Tab-separated table of C-alpha atoms in Angstrom:
chain	number	residue	atom	x	y	z
A	1	UNK	CA	108.941	148.787	104.242
A	2	UNK	CA	105.177	149.216	103.971
A	3	UNK	CA	104.600	146.061	105.901
A	4	UNK	CA	107.037	147.149	108.671
A	5	UNK	CA	105.464	150.612	109.067
A	6	UNK	CA	101.829	149.235	108.992
A	7	UNK	CA	102.558	147.425	112.186
A	8	UNK	CA	102.753	150.787	113.940
A	9	UNK	CA	99.757	152.318	112.211
A	10	UNK	CA	101.668	154.361	109.682
A	11	UNK	CA	101.102	153.996	105.921
A	12	UNK	CA	104.492	154.803	104.406
A	13	UNK	CA	105.277	154.463	100.656
A	14	UNK	CA	108.601	155.229	98.980
A	15	UNK	CA	108.540	155.965	95.338
A	16	UNK	CA	110.908	154.056	93.019
A	17	UNK	CA	112.440	157.342	91.985
A	18	UNK	CA	113.370	158.098	95.507
A	19	UNK	CA	114.651	154.563	96.105
A	20	UNK	CA	116.837	154.805	92.987
A	21	UNK	CA	118.164	158.154	94.131
A	22	UNK	CA	118.980	157.499	97.689
A	23	UNK	CA	119.525	153.769	97.536
A	24	UNK	CA	123.285	153.877	97.060
A	25	UNK	CA	123.676	156.283	99.868
A	26	UNK	CA	121.863	154.240	102.308
A	27	UNK	CA	123.834	151.086	101.233
A	28	UNK	CA	127.098	152.948	101.930
A	29	UNK	CA	125.945	154.153	105.214
A	30	UNK	CA	125.023	150.475	106.229
A	31	UNK	CA	128.351	149.255	104.854
A	32	UNK	CA	130.188	151.547	107.358
A	33	UNK	CA	128.938	149.252	110.142
A	34	UNK	CA	130.968	146.390	108.790
A	35	UNK	CA	134.697	146.484	109.831
A	36	UNK	CA	135.745	144.816	106.586
A	37	UNK	CA	134.011	147.388	104.487
A	38	UNK	CA	135.387	150.218	106.645
A	39	UNK	CA	138.964	149.075	106.013
A	40	UNK	CA	138.254	148.725	102.328
A	41	UNK	CA	136.955	152.369	102.244
A	42	UNK	CA	140.010	153.782	104.128
A	43	UNK	CA	142.288	155.997	101.964
A	44	UNK	CA	146.098	156.170	102.583
A	45	UNK	CA	146.276	159.788	100.858
A	46	UNK	CA	144.012	162.249	99.600
A	47	UNK	CA	142.847	162.072	95.888
A	48	UNK	CA	144.531	164.373	93.540
A	49	UNK	CA	142.809	166.158	90.621
A	50	UNK	CA	144.265	168.253	87.928
A	51	UNK	CA	141.935	170.775	86.092
A	52	UNK	CA	142.846	172.312	82.770
A	53	UNK	CA	143.051	176.161	82.827
A	54	UNK	CA	139.874	177.950	81.603
A	55	UNK	CA	140.595	179.459	78.270
A	56	UNK	CA	138.126	181.939	77.172
A	57	UNK	CA	137.882	181.800	73.241
A	58	UNK	CA	134.678	183.719	72.963
A	59	UNK	CA	133.515	187.320	73.348
A	60	UNK	CA	130.624	188.303	75.723
A	61	UNK	CA	129.432	186.942	78.968
A	62	UNK	CA	128.133	183.468	77.957
A	63	UNK	CA	129.777	181.209	75.326
A	64	UNK	CA	127.789	180.319	72.193
A	65	UNK	CA	128.091	176.376	72.094
A	66	UNK	CA	127.943	176.418	68.165
A	67	UNK	CA	131.054	178.641	68.107
A	68	UNK	CA	132.919	176.866	71.011
A	69	UNK	CA	132.383	173.294	70.041
A	70	UNK	CA	133.724	171.781	66.814
A	71	UNK	CA	131.511	169.820	64.359
A	72	UNK	CA	132.090	166.398	65.977
A	73	UNK	CA	131.380	167.600	69.351
A	74	UNK	CA	128.318	169.430	68.325
A	75	UNK	CA	127.003	166.319	66.536
A	76	UNK	CA	127.685	164.125	69.568
A	77	UNK	CA	125.951	166.666	71.787
A	78	UNK	CA	122.859	166.782	69.506
A	79	UNK	CA	122.692	163.039	69.366
A	80	UNK	CA	122.920	162.549	73.086
A	81	UNK	CA	120.400	165.256	73.726
A	82	UNK	CA	117.901	163.578	71.202
A	83	UNK	CA	118.287	160.085	72.856
A	84	UNK	CA	118.188	161.468	76.412
A	85	UNK	CA	115.046	163.713	75.859
A	86	UNK	CA	113.266	160.835	74.090
A	87	UNK	CA	113.943	158.390	77.024
A	88	UNK	CA	113.766	160.908	79.881
A	89	UNK	CA	110.030	160.121	80.577
A	90	UNK	CA	111.042	156.565	81.535
A	91	UNK	CA	113.378	157.289	84.447
A	92	UNK	CA	115.406	160.447	84.713
A	93	UNK	CA	117.677	158.934	87.401
A	94	UNK	CA	118.339	155.820	85.397
A	95	UNK	CA	119.009	157.818	82.234
A	96	UNK	CA	121.611	159.983	84.128
């Protein structure tokens, strides 16, 4: 990309973070140009989603996670938060 823009006197650089974030979007936009990919992306019907009803088992405006989650859910959340915060400095998009 830099060598292409240098021909026109523009010094353009794209960060790796931005490339990781918008790369899949750009790839999908280019794949629409292909008739084969367009047929593959076509949907016969709309997707159906079912959401569970929201059950408020707490008092007050905001729930307290320590009262809402059970022990196993709390332990998994704490472990995941510890790992993700320790590795967040490497690449937030890749970690997500």
